Structures are given as C-alpha cells and as structure tokens.
Amino acid sequence: MHRAARYAFLQSTSTKSCRFLILSSFRQGKIVPYKLTDIGEGIREVTVKEWFVKPGDKVSQFDNICEVQSDKASVTITSRYDGLVKVLHYKIDDVALVGNPLVDIELEEQLDNEISQEENAQERHPQEKPEMDRASIFPKDVVMSGENLLGKVLATPAVRRIALENNINLKDVTPTGRDGRVLKEDILAHLKGRFGNAEEEKDSGKVAPVKEYAKHMWKTMTKALSIPHFTYSDDCDVTKLMLFREEIKGALKREGISLTYMPFFVKAASNALEKFPHLNAWLDEESQSVKMVEQHNISIAMDTPEGLVVPNIKNVQNLSIVEIARELNRLQQLGKKCSLPLSDITGGTFCLSNIGTIGGTYMKPVILSPQVAIGAVGKIQKLPRFGERDSVIAVNLLSVSWSADHRVVDGVTVAKFSNKWKHYVENPLLLALGI
Ligand code: CAO
C-alpha cells in the first residue's frame, strides 16, 4: 500500500484504542534503515545537531527523530514508521549524507509486510516519490513541542544528558523555548556562565571545522569573488525618522512588536525598487540574462549564534512598515534559535545589511548571487553639519553603501536608486504614504 494511503488508512479506520492495540501488540519485525531523504535546494549533507531518540526507544510515525542543520536551514526529521529504534548511525555534530541511513528501526510486524510491499513497489517505480517522504520532514518551527505534565521541566534527552553530565538542575536554567522548554543553547549558555573564562581559555587552541551557516557563507562569498562590484556610498539625515519612530514605537511595543529602523529601511528599499526594477532581479550567468522579479523579497543579513544567515521578508511591496516589523521580529526569533526553515531563507531578490547595530560607517557589501544589488547601513551618529546661513547644527546621520553587479547594472542607476531610498528614509511620512 502506498505510504500516504496507509497512513490515511490508519487514521480513518483505526480508532485511538485500535491504534493503541496495534502498538501494545508490538512484536519483533524487520529492521529497516531509515535514510535521510532529499531535503531539496540541492542539499547533499547535513550536520546532526540533536537526537530525540536513543536505541531501545519506541517510536511512532511523525515522532521527532533528530534535528539536522544544513548550510541553509535547520530541519527536524520525523519518523515514518512505528517501531523500535535499534541503531543511531551518527553522533552529534557528525555530517550525514542524503541517501544514507540515519537510524535503524525495527518495524512493528503488521507494518513490516506493508513496507516490503512498498519497497517492492518503489523498486518497480523508483521515480514515484511517496508523499510520506515529504511529510516526514518538517521545518523545526512547525513541530509540536512536548507537554509539560506534572510540572516537569521540558527538555529533550540530549539536553537532559548535558544537565546530568554537568550536575545541573534543569530548573536552574533559564528556558527560551516554546512553553518554557529548555533548549540546548539555554543549557550551553548556563554552562558558559558557570565556567566563564576558563572554558574560553581551554578552547583557545581549538580547530573549528567550517560547518552549517558558515559553510553556506563560504560558498556564497567565494561565488561573489567573480562578480565585479560597483560600490557607492552616501549619508542620510535620519533626524525626522528618529522622531517618527519614537512617536509610534511605544504603542507597538504594547502590542508585542519591536519597531527598529530596519522596517523603514526595508520599506524604503521596496518603494525605490518600484522605480528601479532592474535592481530587484536574479542574474542567470549561463544564459546571460537578468530576470526582474515582481515580488520584493528583501533579504536581511542577520547575526545569529551560529553566524551570518540571510532570511528574507517576502512581498514587501504589499506590506506596511508595521507588518514588516512583525515579520522581522519573527525571523529574528527563529534566527536566535538557529531554526530558520528553508522557506524563509530562499527566494530573496534584494539584500539589506544593518551592521550599524554593532558600529561602523561605510562598507563594501558583498552581493548575494544570483541577486544583483545589496545595501549596508552603518551606525546612526549625531554629527555637526552646516545649516542655513552657515550655522552649525546637530544632525543624525546614517551612512549607506550599495554594491551592484557592474556587469548588468551601471553606476548611474545605483546613484539614482540611492537618492530615491534616501528621499524615503529622510521623509518617513512620505515613505509611509508611498509618495
Ligand atoms: N544605528 C543606530 N541604532 C541602531 C541601528 C543603527 N544602524 N540599527 C539598529 N539600531 C538599534 C535598534 O533600533 C534597536 O534599538 P531599540 O531597542 O531602541 O529599538 C537596537 O539597535 C537593536 O536592534 P536589533 O538588532 O534588535 O534590530 P534591527 O531591526 O535594527 O536589526 C538585524 C535586525 C537582523 C539586522 C540585526 O539584529 C543584525 O543581525 N545585524 C547584523 C547584520 C550583519 O551581520 N551584517 C553583516 C553582514 S556581512 O557579514
């Protein structure tokens, strides 16, 4: 029986008690290697970040098996079978290859026969990819967390193991996960706080392999070396923008939305792109053509605990500044947990980077191929400038730097686009009205 059909069959014909009966009558069956299926986006390998099961654990379909991290996103792998976990093929931080077994699962006998039939069918029709293959992989954010029964602290077995090995009471760890779940990063932060500098000294000579997000950065930045960058910078007076934001950010805070400058910069980019669609585009080197994209999917360079990652806010042309803020907040929350799913990372059409949260003025931003342009802003600084009749006045200046692919974009286009962006950033009311 087709796996999806079998699952539907189990759902529709088995009442909960029947399902329980099936599990309770578990008998030894065939051991199947559960392979890492194709995650898409050309991902060939992933790093195993966390196991949610251990040998001897009973699993049901859709139970979490492990969390893996590709160079683009974090993915939770779930079980496709009911059965007993026999072997884990990787240790934490090992690199797993697509197509190779992740775990061996001893099947429940009833399903054993069906799996054999499916495998036979698959061999006969290898091009037919069962829907359950795709259903077994969920972006981390759509996987349900466990239940907090009897006031127990929520944590995965991996986190519990770290707590046990380091003699930590999980109740002492500040949780940041959903429903108060203690995440791995929480316990690591707790440990770091406990051992502080000693741990850093111990690590000072450590060799760190380039993995995950950094691996993606390696690829994209190496690719960017072949792009002739045209870079252009300017200063913007953001005094009015600062007053405008000050007026509304309190009210939004009460609604749980953090309004920084970024949503204004993103909206200004989208408004300016309406006039310069050549900059919201993908370059196809092979066919030497540029595709202007209708959607403004603005990529945001984001600093996360695992390094640089660049998710994008989709269809900014249809979003208000507040909606952009809400979406940015969501991406930042996921970024903090290194849990950004592929859907948030792929499809960007134009990029903005705000290194001004750390400092700096002018940059030479690096283009994120196949995009053709990127902007980077520095830190807002209060500086003296000449006003009317040569009086010296204090202004709040933001420096912005743009890079464009000079094979397909000329300097004048970049300068005109920058002027348009500056017009919106300097006049937030006109930005909000789109004038
Ligand atoms: N100048 C002055 N203050 C700034 C600022 C700037 N350019 N940018 C942000 N701030 C302020 C914000 O307004 C916020 O203050 P409030 O609490 O008063 O609102 C504070 O700094 C922190 O902002 P934030 O970082 O939480 O949020 P953001 O929307 O401004 O930026 C993001 C989001 C994702 C761009 C940022 O968090 C980040 O990761 N920056 C690093 C990007 C990066 O790595 N660039 C390099 C790419 S190449 O390696």
mmCIF file with all atom_site columns, N, CA and C in Angstrom, residues 118 120 125 144-145 161 187 201 210 220 224 234 269 376:
data_model
loop_
_atom_site.group_PDB
_atom_site.id
_atom_site.type_symbol
_atom_site.label_atom_id
_atom_site.label_alt_id
_atom_site.label_comp_id
_atom_site.label_asym_id
_atom_site.label_entity_id
_atom_site.label_seq_id
_atom_site.pdbx_PDB_ins_code
_atom_site.Cartn_x
_atom_site.Cartn_y
_atom_site.Cartn_z
_atom_site.occupancy
_atom_site.B_iso_or_equiv
_atom_site.pdbx_formal_charge
_atom_site.auth_seq_id
_atom_site.auth_comp_id
_atom_site.auth_asym_id
_atom_site.auth_atom_id
_atom_site.pdbx_PDB_model_num
ATOM 1  N N  . GLU A 1 118 ? 5.715  -1.928 -0.180 1.00 0.00 ? 118 GLU A N  1
ATOM 2  C CA . GLU A 1 118 ? 6.020  -0.593 -0.693 1.00 0.00 ? 118 GLU A CA 1
ATOM 3  C C  . GLU A 1 118 ? 7.377  -0.564 -1.349 1.00 0.00 ? 118 GLU A C  1
ATOM 4  N N  . ASN A 1 120 ? 8.969  -2.979 -2.678 1.00 0.00 ? 120 ASN A N  1
ATOM 5  C CA . ASN A 1 120 ? 8.902  -3.640 -3.968 1.00 0.00 ? 120 ASN A CA 1
ATOM 6  C C  . ASN A 1 120 ? 8.322  -2.691 -5.009 1.00 0.00 ? 120 ASN A C  1
ATOM 7  N N  . HIS A 1 125 ? 8.766  1.254  -9.369 1.00 0.00 ? 125 HIS A N  1
ATOM 8  C CA . HIS A 1 125 ? 8.503  2.617  -9.859 1.00 0.00 ? 125 HIS A CA 1
ATOM 9  C C  . HIS A 1 125 ? 9.383  3.593  -9.080 1.00 0.00 ? 125 HIS A C  1
ATOM 10 N N  . MET A 1 144 ? 5.520  20.163 16.923 1.00 0.00 ? 144 MET A N  1
ATOM 11 C CA . MET A 1 144 ? 4.944  20.480 18.237 1.00 0.00 ? 144 MET A CA 1
ATOM 12 C C  . MET A 1 144 ? 5.905  20.146 19.348 1.00 0.00 ? 144 MET A C  1
ATOM 13 N N  . SER A 1 145 ? 5.949  20.991 20.348 1.00 0.00 ? 145 SER A N  1
ATOM 14 C CA . SER A 1 145 ? 6.814  20.679 21.489 1.00 0.00 ? 145 SER A CA 1
ATOM 15 C C  . SER A 1 145 ? 6.090  19.699 22.400 1.00 0.00 ? 145 SER A C  1
ATOM 16 N N  . ARG A 1 161 ? 20.806 14.976 29.080 1.00 0.00 ? 161 ARG A N  1
ATOM 17 C CA . ARG A 1 161 ? 22.108 14.322 29.243 1.00 0.00 ? 161 ARG A CA 1
ATOM 18 C C  . ARG A 1 161 ? 23.177 15.352 29.632 1.00 0.00 ? 161 ARG A C  1
ATOM 19 N N  . ILE A 1 187 ? 21.096 25.609 27.915 1.00 0.00 ? 187 ILE A N  1
ATOM 20 C CA . ILE A 1 187 ? 21.949 24.909 28.879 1.00 0.00 ? 187 ILE A CA 1
ATOM 21 C C  . ILE A 1 187 ? 23.422 25.222 28.591 1.00 0.00 ? 187 ILE A C  1
ATOM 22 N N  . GLU A 1 201 ? 39.451 29.832 27.664 1.00 0.00 ? 201 GLU A N  1
ATOM 23 C CA . GLU A 1 201 ? 40.896 29.585 27.589 1.00 0.00 ? 201 GLU A CA 1
ATOM 24 C C  . GLU A 1 201 ? 41.158 28.187 27.088 1.00 0.00 ? 201 GLU A C  1
ATOM 25 N N  . VAL A 1 210 ? 34.638 24.278 9.324  1.00 0.00 ? 210 VAL A N  1
ATOM 26 C CA . VAL A 1 210 ? 33.649 25.207 8.770  1.00 0.00 ? 210 VAL A CA 1
ATOM 27 C C  . VAL A 1 210 ? 32.379 24.421 8.475  1.00 0.00 ? 210 VAL A C  1
ATOM 28 N N  . THR A 1 220 ? 28.773 31.237 -0.872 1.00 0.00 ? 220 THR A N  1
ATOM 29 C CA . THR A 1 220 ? 28.235 32.457 -1.497 1.00 0.00 ? 220 THR A CA 1
ATOM 30 C C  . THR A 1 220 ? 29.318 33.526 -1.647 1.00 0.00 ? 220 THR A C  1
ATOM 31 N N  . ALA A 1 224 ? 30.851 35.219 -4.945 1.00 0.00 ? 224 ALA A N  1
ATOM 32 C CA . ALA A 1 224 ? 30.802 36.677 -5.134 1.00 0.00 ? 224 ALA A CA 1
ATOM 33 C C  . ALA A 1 224 ? 32.124 37.242 -5.650 1.00 0.00 ? 224 ALA A C  1
ATOM 34 N N  . ASP A 1 234 ? 26.622 57.066 0.537  1.00 0.00 ? 234 ASP A N  1
ATOM 35 C CA . ASP A 1 234 ? 26.060 58.404 0.776  1.00 0.00 ? 234 ASP A CA 1
ATOM 36 C C  . ASP A 1 234 ? 25.651 58.508 2.249  1.00 0.00 ? 234 ASP A C  1
ATOM 37 N N  . ALA A 1 269 ? 13.534 50.651 0.601  1.00 0.00 ? 269 ALA A N  1
ATOM 38 C CA . ALA A 1 269 ? 14.168 49.915 -0.498 1.00 0.00 ? 269 ALA A CA 1
ATOM 39 C C  . ALA A 1 269 ? 13.095 49.441 -1.478 1.00 0.00 ? 269 ALA A C  1
ATOM 40 N N  . ALA A 1 376 ? 24.125 48.321 2.606  1.00 0.00 ? 376 ALA A N  1
ATOM 41 C CA . ALA A 1 376 ? 24.526 48.133 4.006  1.00 0.00 ? 376 ALA A CA 1
ATOM 42 C C  . ALA A 1 376 ? 24.535 49.488 4.693  1.00 0.00 ? 376 ALA A C  1
#
